[in-house]
XYZ file of C-alpha atoms in Angstrom:
735
model
C 37.421 25.231 -1.745
C 34.445 23.155 -2.883
C 32.940 19.836 -1.846
C 30.727 17.364 -3.657
C 28.107 16.016 -1.256
C 25.998 12.871 -1.569
C 22.727 12.576 0.337
C 21.035 9.318 1.464
C 18.568 9.370 -1.447
C 18.045 7.224 -4.545
C 20.086 9.342 -6.939
C 23.431 8.850 -8.651
C 23.971 12.629 -8.498
C 26.158 14.416 -5.996
C 25.831 18.171 -5.330
C 28.525 20.860 -5.253
C 28.814 23.237 -2.279
C 31.232 25.916 -1.119
C 33.272 25.085 1.954
C 33.165 28.051 4.356
C 36.563 29.405 5.381
C 35.939 28.334 8.973
C 35.761 24.677 7.850
C 38.732 24.662 5.448
C 41.002 21.715 6.248
C 38.366 19.881 8.294
C 36.069 18.796 5.440
C 37.262 15.643 3.679
C 35.730 12.591 1.965
C 33.588 10.742 4.509
C 32.801 13.855 6.580
C 29.134 14.195 7.522
C 27.909 17.767 6.933
C 24.687 19.763 7.105
C 23.974 21.278 3.712
C 20.930 22.977 2.145
C 18.903 20.919 -0.329
C 15.277 21.523 -1.271
C 15.323 24.582 1.015
C 16.128 22.507 4.082
C 19.317 21.567 5.878
C 19.928 17.845 5.433
C 22.760 15.544 6.519
C 25.003 14.370 3.693
C 28.486 12.962 3.199
C 31.344 14.622 1.375
C 32.373 12.635 -1.706
C 35.309 14.776 -2.860
C 37.045 18.090 -2.163
C 38.554 20.309 -4.884
C 39.805 23.835 -5.506
C 37.587 24.266 -8.585
C 33.843 23.616 -8.625
C 33.542 22.983 -12.367
C 29.993 24.344 -12.080
C 28.852 27.730 -13.411
C 25.499 28.026 -11.648
C 24.721 29.308 -8.162
C 26.613 27.372 -5.522
C 25.267 27.080 -1.991
C 27.451 26.817 1.108
C 27.846 23.972 3.599
C 26.282 25.001 6.886
C 28.243 22.938 9.392
C 29.912 19.651 10.218
C 27.798 17.140 12.107
C 29.069 15.234 15.135
C 32.526 13.716 14.651
C 31.164 10.247 15.543
C 29.491 10.199 12.118
C 32.719 10.641 10.149
C 33.364 7.570 7.982
C 37.001 6.311 8.070
C 38.897 6.431 4.770
C 39.130 2.648 4.253
C 35.407 2.203 4.899
C 34.600 5.165 2.658
C 36.570 3.626 -0.222
C 34.693 0.361 0.348
C 31.335 2.143 0.158
C 32.350 3.809 -3.113
C 33.261 0.377 -4.502
C 29.846 -0.991 -3.478
C 28.159 1.889 -5.311
C 30.084 1.192 -8.516
C 30.067 -2.610 -8.429
C 26.408 -3.076 -7.529
C 25.266 -0.153 -9.720
C 23.635 1.618 -6.782
C 23.535 5.355 -5.994
C 26.129 6.210 -3.364
C 23.351 7.803 -1.318
C 21.592 4.451 -0.978
C 24.846 2.776 0.016
C 25.341 5.425 2.696
C 21.788 4.827 3.887
C 22.623 1.150 4.418
C 25.958 1.850 6.103
C 24.801 4.784 8.233
C 21.026 4.455 8.807
C 18.945 7.608 9.102
C 18.605 7.109 12.840
C 22.381 7.630 13.134
C 22.225 10.903 11.248
C 20.158 12.156 14.175
C 23.035 11.219 16.453
C 21.853 8.870 19.166
C 21.432 10.615 22.480
C 20.950 8.048 25.242
C 17.928 8.289 27.502
C 18.779 10.014 30.772
C 18.100 8.194 34.048
C 17.794 9.993 37.405
C 20.177 9.013 40.216
C 20.397 10.438 43.768
C 23.001 10.513 46.535
C 22.982 11.859 50.071
C 24.695 15.182 50.907
C 26.793 15.936 54.050
C 23.825 17.941 55.351
C 21.615 14.884 54.857
C 24.024 12.665 56.804
C 23.952 15.089 59.740
C 20.149 15.392 59.648
C 19.312 11.682 60.019
C 19.537 11.498 63.817
C 17.351 14.579 64.332
C 14.847 13.792 61.573
C 11.142 14.300 62.300
C 9.235 11.083 62.951
C 6.250 12.455 61.067
C 8.176 11.960 57.828
C 9.048 8.238 58.017
C 9.433 7.715 54.221
C 12.015 10.513 53.990
C 13.908 9.129 57.000
C 13.935 5.559 55.617
C 15.230 6.795 52.299
C 17.954 8.922 53.903
C 19.071 5.999 56.078
C 19.277 3.753 52.994
C 21.307 6.314 51.008
C 23.668 6.859 53.946
C 24.811 3.215 53.624
C 25.654 3.534 49.920
C 28.747 5.358 48.684
C 27.614 5.827 45.076
C 24.594 7.335 43.272
C 21.472 5.156 43.289
C 18.813 4.983 40.579
C 15.745 6.797 41.923
C 13.315 4.266 40.454
C 15.014 1.474 42.455
C 14.078 2.997 45.843
C 10.467 1.721 45.946
C 11.375 -0.508 48.922
C 11.812 2.604 51.078
C 9.149 4.888 49.605
C 6.044 4.125 47.553
C 6.661 7.276 45.476
C 10.457 7.622 45.455
C 10.530 10.423 42.863
C 8.212 12.587 45.012
C 10.097 11.900 48.251
C 13.465 12.538 46.583
C 12.185 15.833 45.201
C 11.204 16.940 48.715
C 14.585 15.920 50.167
C 16.428 17.689 47.353
C 14.544 20.932 48.046
C 15.790 20.707 51.628
C 19.364 20.144 50.468
C 19.529 16.688 52.072
C 20.203 14.830 48.812
C 21.309 15.819 45.348
C 20.122 14.355 42.043
C 22.077 13.802 38.856
C 21.307 12.343 35.456
C 23.318 9.569 33.813
C 22.868 8.055 30.356
C 21.021 4.740 30.217
C 23.407 2.187 28.747
C 21.818 0.009 26.091
C 24.470 -2.653 25.604
C 22.887 -5.593 23.680
C 25.217 -7.950 25.574
C 23.312 -7.270 28.810
C 20.924 -10.171 28.144
C 23.861 -12.584 27.690
C 25.821 -11.980 30.859
C 29.535 -11.183 31.272
C 32.287 -13.334 29.826
C 35.527 -14.519 31.404
C 38.943 -14.731 29.759
C 39.495 -18.093 28.160
C 42.789 -19.658 27.136
C 42.406 -21.462 23.793
C 44.053 -24.876 23.392
C 44.661 -25.985 19.811
C 45.309 -29.380 18.275
C 48.440 -29.938 16.159
C 46.390 -29.540 12.949
C 44.716 -26.363 14.179
C 48.037 -24.871 15.270
C 49.415 -25.598 11.799
C 46.651 -23.483 10.226
C 47.280 -20.642 12.693
C 51.031 -20.773 12.017
C 50.445 -20.656 8.235
C 48.562 -17.373 8.557
C 50.752 -15.807 11.230
C 53.992 -16.635 9.393
C 52.704 -15.185 6.103
C 53.506 -11.656 5.033
C 51.379 -9.148 6.944
C 48.640 -7.250 5.165
C 45.782 -8.164 2.856
C 45.602 -11.838 1.985
C 42.477 -13.926 1.282
C 42.337 -17.366 2.927
C 39.759 -20.157 2.688
C 39.659 -22.452 5.718
C 37.957 -25.668 4.584
C 37.351 -27.816 7.647
C 34.983 -30.692 8.289
C 32.146 -29.958 10.720
C 33.360 -30.187 14.299
C 37.003 -29.657 13.327
C 37.333 -26.553 15.497
C 37.333 -23.750 12.935
C 36.012 -21.379 15.610
C 38.984 -22.120 17.886
C 41.347 -21.342 15.006
C 39.929 -17.920 14.282
C 39.568 -17.147 17.999
C 43.320 -17.714 18.354
C 44.034 -15.580 15.290
C 41.792 -12.852 16.693
C 43.652 -12.903 20.018
C 46.972 -12.409 18.244
C 45.520 -9.611 16.100
C 44.176 -7.742 19.155
C 47.497 -8.187 20.982
C 49.133 -6.434 18.010
C 46.853 -3.436 18.632
C 44.480 -4.109 15.733
C 40.750 -4.835 15.582
C 38.808 -7.845 14.344
C 35.491 -8.112 12.453
C 33.616 -11.445 12.612
C 30.646 -12.050 10.305
C 28.146 -14.857 10.915
C 25.265 -15.721 8.548
C 22.342 -16.097 10.958
C 21.172 -13.961 13.867
C 20.670 -17.276 15.692
C 24.432 -17.885 15.461
C 25.422 -14.370 16.530
C 24.939 -14.783 20.309
C 26.629 -18.199 20.424
C 29.723 -17.025 18.525
C 29.683 -13.670 20.325
C 29.567 -15.311 23.761
C 32.666 -17.358 22.898
C 34.446 -14.150 21.890
C 33.167 -12.500 25.066
C 34.855 -15.238 27.096
C 38.073 -14.722 25.180
C 38.097 -10.893 25.095
C 35.794 -9.744 27.895
C 34.028 -6.422 27.423
C 36.037 -5.487 24.301
C 33.500 -7.346 22.109
C 30.536 -5.623 20.414
C 27.441 -7.259 18.983
C 25.760 -6.130 15.743
C 22.678 -7.471 13.939
C 19.304 -6.339 12.579
C 17.325 -7.342 15.689
C 19.090 -4.710 17.782
C 17.093 -1.606 18.644
C 17.993 1.855 17.321
C 19.239 2.744 20.798
C 21.487 -0.320 20.949
C 22.879 0.340 17.476
C 23.397 4.034 18.204
C 25.177 3.321 21.480
C 27.369 0.614 19.879
C 28.255 2.890 16.933
C 29.411 5.624 19.307
C 31.521 3.204 21.352
C 33.126 1.886 18.154
C 34.034 5.396 17.026
C 35.606 6.012 20.442
C 37.716 2.875 20.039
C 36.077 1.120 22.998
C 35.812 -2.215 21.151
C 38.469 -4.443 19.609
C 36.098 -7.052 18.163
C 32.717 -6.851 16.439
C 30.623 -9.993 15.957
C 27.556 -9.626 13.781
C 25.444 -10.571 10.818
C 25.640 -9.148 7.266
C 25.336 -5.424 8.076
C 28.244 -5.621 10.538
C 30.519 -5.294 7.494
C 29.907 -1.519 7.832
C 31.031 -1.332 11.488
C 33.453 1.639 11.865
C 36.260 -0.330 13.521
C 39.618 1.390 13.868
C 42.866 -0.166 12.615
C 41.208 -3.268 11.173
C 43.612 -6.214 11.056
C 41.474 -9.312 10.464
C 38.070 -10.030 8.888
C 36.492 -13.449 9.440
C 33.497 -14.646 7.393
C 32.109 -17.735 9.118
C 30.031 -20.177 7.027
C 30.971 -18.120 3.972
C 28.760 -20.193 1.659
C 25.508 -18.927 3.179
C 23.127 -17.004 0.906
C 22.019 -14.819 3.846
C 25.218 -12.798 3.332
C 23.575 -11.405 0.202
C 21.312 -8.385 0.690
C 18.149 -8.827 -1.408
C 16.092 -5.711 -0.642
C 16.440 -2.799 -0.495
C 19.502 -1.684 -2.471
C 22.454 -1.943 -2.308
C 22.199 -5.666 -3.110
C 25.673 -6.395 -1.832
C 27.253 -9.686 -0.804
C 28.971 -9.262 2.558
C 31.561 -11.937 1.731
C 32.690 -10.059 -1.386
C 32.550 -6.696 0.396
C 34.747 -8.228 3.122
C 37.388 -8.918 0.476
C 37.318 -5.299 -0.697
C 37.351 -3.879 2.823
C 40.235 -6.177 3.717
C 42.189 -4.873 0.753
C 41.417 -1.239 1.624
C 42.352 -1.858 5.283
C 45.405 -3.985 4.473
C 43.837 -6.703 6.631
C 43.805 -10.486 6.266
C 40.447 -12.019 5.277
C 39.601 -15.544 6.426
C 36.615 -17.373 4.922
C 35.585 -20.512 6.814
C 33.250 -23.347 5.884
C 32.767 -27.100 5.840
C 31.053 -26.657 2.468
C 32.570 -23.641 0.662
C 30.535 -22.134 -2.155
C 31.622 -23.057 -5.688
C 32.873 -19.515 -6.344
C 35.293 -19.632 -3.385
C 36.419 -23.157 -4.225
C 37.090 -22.062 -7.808
C 39.090 -19.061 -6.546
C 41.357 -21.546 -4.759
C 41.824 -23.492 -8.000
C 42.713 -20.196 -9.710
C 45.263 -19.400 -6.942
C 43.341 -16.303 -5.886
C 42.717 -17.682 -2.373
C 45.086 -19.667 -0.166
C 43.490 -22.953 0.903
C 43.894 -24.158 4.499
C 42.425 -27.479 5.640
C 41.166 -29.096 8.837
C 40.543 -32.743 7.994
C 39.895 -34.141 11.480
C 37.280 -33.451 14.124
C 38.534 -31.715 17.251
C 39.311 -33.837 20.317
C 37.955 -37.379 20.515
C 34.860 -36.900 18.364
C 34.334 -38.759 15.095
C 32.115 -37.860 12.156
C 28.591 -39.290 12.486
C 27.441 -42.372 10.640
C 25.015 -41.247 7.928
C 22.004 -43.322 6.860
C 19.974 -42.487 3.728
C 16.318 -43.562 3.988
C 14.196 -44.006 0.836
C 10.794 -42.675 1.931
C 9.057 -44.353 -1.018
C 9.483 -47.591 0.925
C 7.950 -46.188 4.112
C 4.233 -46.496 4.771
C 1.725 -45.086 7.245
C -2.022 -45.315 7.782
C -2.682 -42.216 5.669
C -0.062 -43.111 3.041
C 2.234 -40.218 3.938
C 4.895 -41.240 6.450
C 6.574 -38.318 8.163
C 9.001 -40.233 10.358
C 10.696 -43.349 9.041
C 11.018 -46.470 11.178
C 14.766 -45.904 11.379
C 14.354 -42.354 12.674
C 11.700 -43.336 15.242
C 13.916 -46.113 16.606
C 16.985 -43.856 16.683
C 15.112 -41.107 18.590
C 13.857 -43.695 21.098
C 17.388 -44.937 21.680
C 18.681 -41.395 22.341
C 15.860 -40.507 24.717
C 16.506 -43.676 26.731
C 20.181 -42.660 27.040
C 19.267 -39.042 27.973
C 20.970 -37.768 24.828
C 19.646 -34.976 22.633
C 18.277 -34.876 19.093
C 18.134 -32.214 16.356
C 15.393 -32.513 13.707
C 15.503 -30.392 10.533
C 12.363 -29.543 8.564
C 13.104 -26.609 6.303
C 9.526 -25.353 6.085
C 7.637 -23.533 8.798
C 3.916 -23.668 9.467
C 1.730 -26.774 9.766
C 0.629 -27.733 6.231
C 2.122 -26.288 3.063
C -0.920 -26.747 0.824
C -4.711 -26.344 1.213
C -6.126 -28.173 -1.800
C -9.435 -29.363 -3.280
C -9.396 -33.109 -3.943
C -12.103 -32.747 -6.612
C -10.589 -30.220 -9.022
C -7.055 -29.927 -7.650
C -7.337 -26.180 -6.972
C -4.718 -24.947 -4.475
C -5.550 -22.016 -2.226
C -3.170 -19.176 -3.105
C -2.506 -15.753 -1.665
C -4.574 -12.986 -3.294
C -1.518 -10.731 -3.361
C 1.234 -13.235 -4.225
C 1.447 -16.182 -6.605
C 2.295 -18.652 -3.835
C 0.299 -21.260 -1.944
C -0.927 -20.288 1.510
C 0.498 -22.218 4.478
C -1.750 -23.418 7.288
C -0.577 -22.479 10.796
C -1.916 -24.471 13.707
C -1.145 -21.704 16.211
C -4.082 -19.555 15.013
C -5.796 -21.985 12.585
C -5.356 -19.580 9.674
C -3.773 -19.759 6.226
C -0.707 -17.505 6.026
C 1.341 -16.044 3.186
C 5.061 -16.118 4.017
C 5.781 -13.316 1.543
C 3.294 -10.558 2.380
C 2.104 -11.758 5.831
C -1.574 -11.781 4.711
C -3.792 -14.473 6.247
C -7.203 -16.039 5.598
C -9.571 -18.367 7.397
C -9.549 -21.810 5.698
C -12.846 -22.709 4.048
C -14.458 -26.122 3.788
C -15.837 -25.380 0.286
C -13.631 -25.007 -2.806
C -13.786 -21.520 -4.304
C -13.319 -22.972 -7.804
C -15.762 -25.911 -8.039
C -17.768 -25.506 -4.786
C -16.975 -29.071 -3.723
C -16.690 -29.625 0.012
C -13.570 -31.734 -0.248
C -10.725 -29.490 0.881
C -7.682 -31.087 2.489
C -4.322 -30.122 3.938
C -1.105 -31.671 2.642
C 2.601 -31.169 3.037
C 4.317 -30.741 6.392
C 5.902 -27.801 8.144
C 7.662 -27.571 11.497
C 4.378 -27.274 13.414
C 3.052 -30.575 12.046
C 6.381 -32.309 12.674
C 6.217 -31.002 16.244
C 2.765 -32.559 16.684
C 3.889 -35.905 15.280
C 6.990 -35.947 17.477
C 4.910 -35.117 20.556
C 2.456 -37.916 19.748
C 5.243 -40.409 19.112
C 7.330 -39.366 22.131
C 4.863 -37.954 24.701
C 7.443 -37.661 27.482
C 9.999 -35.779 25.393
C 10.469 -32.037 25.802
C 10.523 -30.374 22.367
C 11.709 -26.899 21.382
C 10.738 -25.481 17.976
C 12.941 -22.843 16.359
C 11.684 -21.113 13.221
C 10.689 -17.613 12.142
C 7.422 -17.945 14.086
C 9.116 -18.673 17.420
C 12.049 -16.225 17.226
C 10.167 -13.009 16.448
C 10.510 -11.637 19.982
C 13.688 -9.884 21.117
C 16.141 -12.381 22.552
C 13.833 -15.335 21.870
C 16.424 -17.193 19.783
C 18.945 -16.847 22.619
C 16.470 -18.280 25.138
C 15.675 -21.297 22.929
C 19.349 -22.123 22.346
C 20.216 -21.652 26.026
C 17.385 -23.972 27.113
C 18.586 -26.678 24.755
C 22.250 -26.195 25.699
C 21.336 -26.485 29.397
C 19.553 -29.794 28.823
C 16.035 -28.458 29.436
C 14.752 -30.077 26.216
C 15.338 -33.395 24.489
C 14.609 -32.446 20.877
C 15.390 -29.242 18.975
C 13.202 -28.980 15.865
C 13.712 -26.195 13.375
C 14.348 -24.794 9.927
C 17.744 -24.094 8.365
C 18.688 -21.719 11.195
C 19.583 -24.787 13.303
C 21.556 -26.475 10.526
C 24.993 -24.870 10.892
C 27.376 -23.362 13.377
C 25.614 -24.635 16.506
C 27.600 -26.798 18.917
C 25.812 -28.941 21.532
C 27.904 -31.583 23.265
C 24.991 -33.925 24.099
C 23.493 -34.085 20.575
C 24.145 -37.535 19.115
C 21.381 -37.762 16.501
C 20.310 -35.519 13.628
C 17.249 -36.261 11.515
C 16.375 -34.579 8.209
C 12.635 -34.939 7.552
C 12.686 -34.031 3.858
C 16.077 -33.727 2.194
C 14.380 -32.966 -1.161
C 13.125 -29.557 0.003
C 14.501 -26.977 -2.429
C 15.991 -29.575 -4.774
C 13.704 -28.704 -7.692
C 13.687 -24.916 -7.356
C 14.171 -23.128 -10.725
C 17.604 -21.896 -9.642
C 21.027 -23.081 -10.859
C 22.262 -23.125 -7.239
C 19.455 -25.416 -5.954
C 21.544 -28.611 -5.885
C 24.488 -26.878 -4.220
C 22.240 -25.568 -1.426
C 20.710 -29.001 -0.791
C 24.199 -30.550 -0.550
C 25.373 -27.849 1.865
C 22.297 -28.071 4.090
C 22.427 -31.863 4.464
C 26.199 -31.949 5.021
C 26.057 -29.123 7.563
C 23.133 -30.378 9.646
C 24.572 -33.898 9.774
C 27.645 -32.368 11.359
C 25.683 -31.217 14.435
C 25.754 -34.808 15.795
C 28.515 -36.475 17.809
C 30.650 -33.411 18.449
C 32.283 -34.761 21.647
C 33.242 -38.280 22.767
C 29.796 -39.849 22.138
C 29.248 -41.392 18.671
C 26.852 -39.531 16.378
C 24.327 -40.543 13.735
C 22.492 -38.675 10.973
C 19.374 -40.042 9.276
C 18.494 -38.386 5.968
C 14.957 -39.001 4.655
C 14.419 -38.525 0.898
C 12.185 -39.515 -1.996
C 15.150 -39.090 -4.389
C 17.934 -41.297 -2.990
C 19.659 -41.476 -6.394
C 20.093 -37.709 -6.744
C 23.791 -36.908 -7.029
C 23.649 -33.956 -4.600
C 21.879 -35.978 -1.895
C 24.186 -38.950 -2.451
C 27.404 -36.933 -2.195
C 26.123 -35.152 0.935
C 25.163 -38.427 2.618
C 28.546 -39.920 1.677
C 30.294 -36.760 2.973
C 32.132 -36.690 -0.345
C 32.971 -33.031 -0.916
C 35.541 -33.729 -3.620
C 33.021 -35.561 -5.828
C 30.422 -32.842 -5.217
C 32.762 -30.062 -6.388
C 33.856 -32.010 -9.457
C 30.247 -32.734 -10.514
C 28.897 -29.247 -9.722
C 31.746 -27.379 -11.419
C 31.409 -29.519 -14.548
C 27.688 -28.735 -14.737
C 28.273 -25.010 -14.195
C 30.958 -24.892 -16.874
C 28.745 -26.720 -19.383
C 25.926 -24.209 -18.843
C 28.272 -21.207 -18.503
C 27.041 -20.232 -15.042
C 29.166 -18.758 -12.230
C 31.990 -19.173 -11.460
C 32.629 -19.521 -15.216
C 30.725 -16.339 -16.066
C 29.321 -13.205 -14.481
C 25.599 -12.605 -14.373
C 23.294 -9.718 -13.659
C 19.559 -9.927 -13.111
C 17.168 -7.129 -14.012
C 13.806 -7.370 -12.276
C 10.714 -5.428 -13.379
C 7.818 -4.990 -10.950
C 4.505 -3.136 -11.082
C 0.769 -3.317 -10.433
C -0.181 -3.743 -14.116
C 0.986 -7.051 -15.589
C 0.686 -5.944 -19.230
C 2.759 -2.800 -18.679
C 5.402 -4.741 -16.728
C 5.702 -7.390 -19.458
C 5.774 -4.778 -22.244
C 8.489 -2.716 -20.582
C 10.575 -5.826 -19.874
C 10.340 -6.775 -23.561
C 11.441 -3.272 -24.633
C 14.500 -3.400 -22.351
C 15.247 -6.951 -23.496
C 15.265 -5.890 -27.159
C 17.594 -3.001 -26.342
C 20.065 -5.389 -24.714
C 20.162 -7.844 -27.630
C 22.820 -7.787 -30.348
C 26.097 -7.868 -28.413
C 27.971 -11.157 -28.948
C 29.846 -10.788 -25.644
C 26.631 -11.177 -23.676
C 23.832 -13.701 -23.617
C 20.376 -12.449 -22.678
C 17.983 -14.951 -21.089
C 14.410 -13.676 -21.162
C 12.633 -11.541 -20.370
C 10.139 -13.933 -18.794
C 7.828 -14.085 -15.826
C 9.781 -14.476 -12.574
C 9.341 -17.913 -10.922
C 7.250 -16.170 -8.260
C 5.283 -13.991 -10.633
C 3.501 -11.809 -8.075
C 4.517 -10.611 -4.605
C 2.567 -8.110 -2.485
C 0.305 -7.261 -5.416
C 3.201 -6.474 -7.763
C 3.687 -8.462 -10.975
C 7.270 -9.500 -11.654
C 9.261 -10.193 -14.815
C 13.004 -10.607 -15.127
C 15.872 -11.151 -17.526
C 19.353 -12.519 -16.981
C 22.513 -11.063 -18.547
C 25.407 -13.512 -18.847
C 28.883 -12.119 -19.435
C 31.456 -14.422 -21.002
C 34.159 -12.364 -19.342
C 34.622 -12.753 -15.569
C 35.586 -9.064 -15.533
C 32.539 -7.456 -13.952
C 33.439 -3.954 -15.155
C 32.588 -4.908 -18.740
C 29.118 -6.005 -17.614
C 28.640 -2.678 -15.845
C 29.681 -0.718 -18.924
C 27.305 -2.744 -21.062
C 24.341 -2.048 -18.781
C 25.226 1.636 -18.482
C 25.631 2.150 -22.211
C 22.442 0.342 -23.219
C 20.092 1.331 -20.396
C 21.738 4.198 -18.552
C 21.528 5.252 -14.929
C 18.223 7.014 -14.876
C 15.858 4.040 -15.008
C 17.187 2.773 -11.694
C 16.192 5.989 -9.932
C 12.448 6.085 -10.474
C 9.412 4.233 -11.765
C 8.681 4.408 -15.475
C 4.951 4.270 -16.218
C 4.404 2.468 -12.928
C 7.213 -0.059 -13.487
C 10.068 -0.273 -11.017
C 13.392 -1.576 -12.357
C 15.859 -3.307 -10.032
C 19.294 -4.638 -10.921
C 21.027 -7.384 -9.003
C 24.717 -8.034 -9.731
C 25.842 -11.572 -8.828
C 22.339 -12.652 -7.730
C 22.075 -15.630 -5.372
C 18.345 -16.151 -5.913
C 16.455 -16.365 -9.196
C 12.992 -16.510 -7.602
């Protein structure tokens, strides 16, 4: 027998090996094996098994099977193969994403020393020598405990517990043993208690619709207004699924949302819930992976990469806030979309897939119109809460001493009112830092990053200019580097400047800021959210990570500092994202019995996306947006692929992009846009050009065949003359 093995490398090739007789019957697709490649044994995964090799050269033999915990279940394996084909990515790279290298060196937990007293030690206490008081104190302490005690915890009885325990062990008075150190990421969140979920009549109707449908794969879209209790619905569905002996996978878009959703599941399911996201350590991921393979968990809650969790007997996949772009992997490959992968995994697992959102993406909404998804609706807020009153403020009519008002009169008054009533406020400013631009008032020159074609952002925390793409920083200069004029100024506002203004305006208010600068530390996002939930702050200020999914009962006001942020990006999805962000953040207010209010500040009050969001008019938004997409033949009315060219030499990058562009021209079924410089032309010292391939057919396989036949596989595996070529199927960003 022979096996084709794929290794976690950037190659579309798989390699043929003999299966030794001792392993016949145990090697199958998804099995992790040790096999020789480049004169070394490396871990790889079996792609296929056959009786004939089909290869006439020398065939090496598989050495051994790695630990059984690394075996990939059949349904997950089929999903990974689909990702490789659909996103035109070597299977090895897909495996690298699903089973990181650290897993291939199977996680062995750190051993911790414990001690317990022996019968001899119990008998020796009364006759113990007084000249050894530390040993006697330690023995007396251990005699009162019926279970092993961590040696390091005995400092109260001996200043050097490891030394004293070693002496006692040599005398046979205690015995030591090693136990694995558990690295459960839930430890920082505390235990949960079982919670009975009470549903409204409308919520129960949604649950009944799913539970009464035919079992097996079925895609649903739950479209519910913010605060309608979508979480309660899928919690109830998850409970039923687990009671049937199946497992549940819950995807959330932001790490900030993971602990809040996970803690609600923890209360409903106790210790049967696992957490999974990119901020977890290798030890935490390794430990969680092993517990999943042992079947210790029934539910996994996590961000994008949790789609690869090796759950057994999967019965339900939930994609919360399915419209979020963070479900799309940008770099490195595979550039998969977790929402779409969830559909494929659901089909392979014969599991139901539930997408939930207050503002579904246009693609999902269109799939409902095409009868590909079943639409379920929640039209009312849960309990006694009503949707907040929304006020649109034209900032062109607001004035301040420096001519650049940051807070409108309406927002200042509304914040004052809430603070006087001891209610809480959420403020959204979707840019971090202090000032977005450092500019010369004489010649207009803007200080840009030396490595990226983006303006540097001033950060008040260290008084430096920072690049948010490559993390480089510079000290701001008083003299312009272009014209030498000493007339440099800062303009534009980030979260740090808004924080300063809020603190000046409301000196007695306690403010928490939540952005990428404040959540870098492990568990920091959990601490910020817990402080706000416990009423230890009056105002939560942050970027888009605070805009959706969060539920605080005392928040009655939401303010959006600049609703225009992102509106004019060179991206066909820009308007859709602005609508979703405004609609979602407004929904954080008034989620219990207190009335809520949202104040949206904008310099473009007549923009259709801002108007429909402020009016909470989803139907009009979808009609307008779909009509525009259809007119321009953009998704969901077409399929697109983006090819990105990057390299250190701009001329070579541009030349190679032009050569590929010419090769792609001439097929009437496809429209080629470009090549042209990418909107952000340089990142981390690499020049960037791109082209867009539009397919008139919504059948993605034809687009794949076109790319394969005109370009071939090989250019995606290596650099050509210093140019790296990346392909992105169904891109969500054109920057």
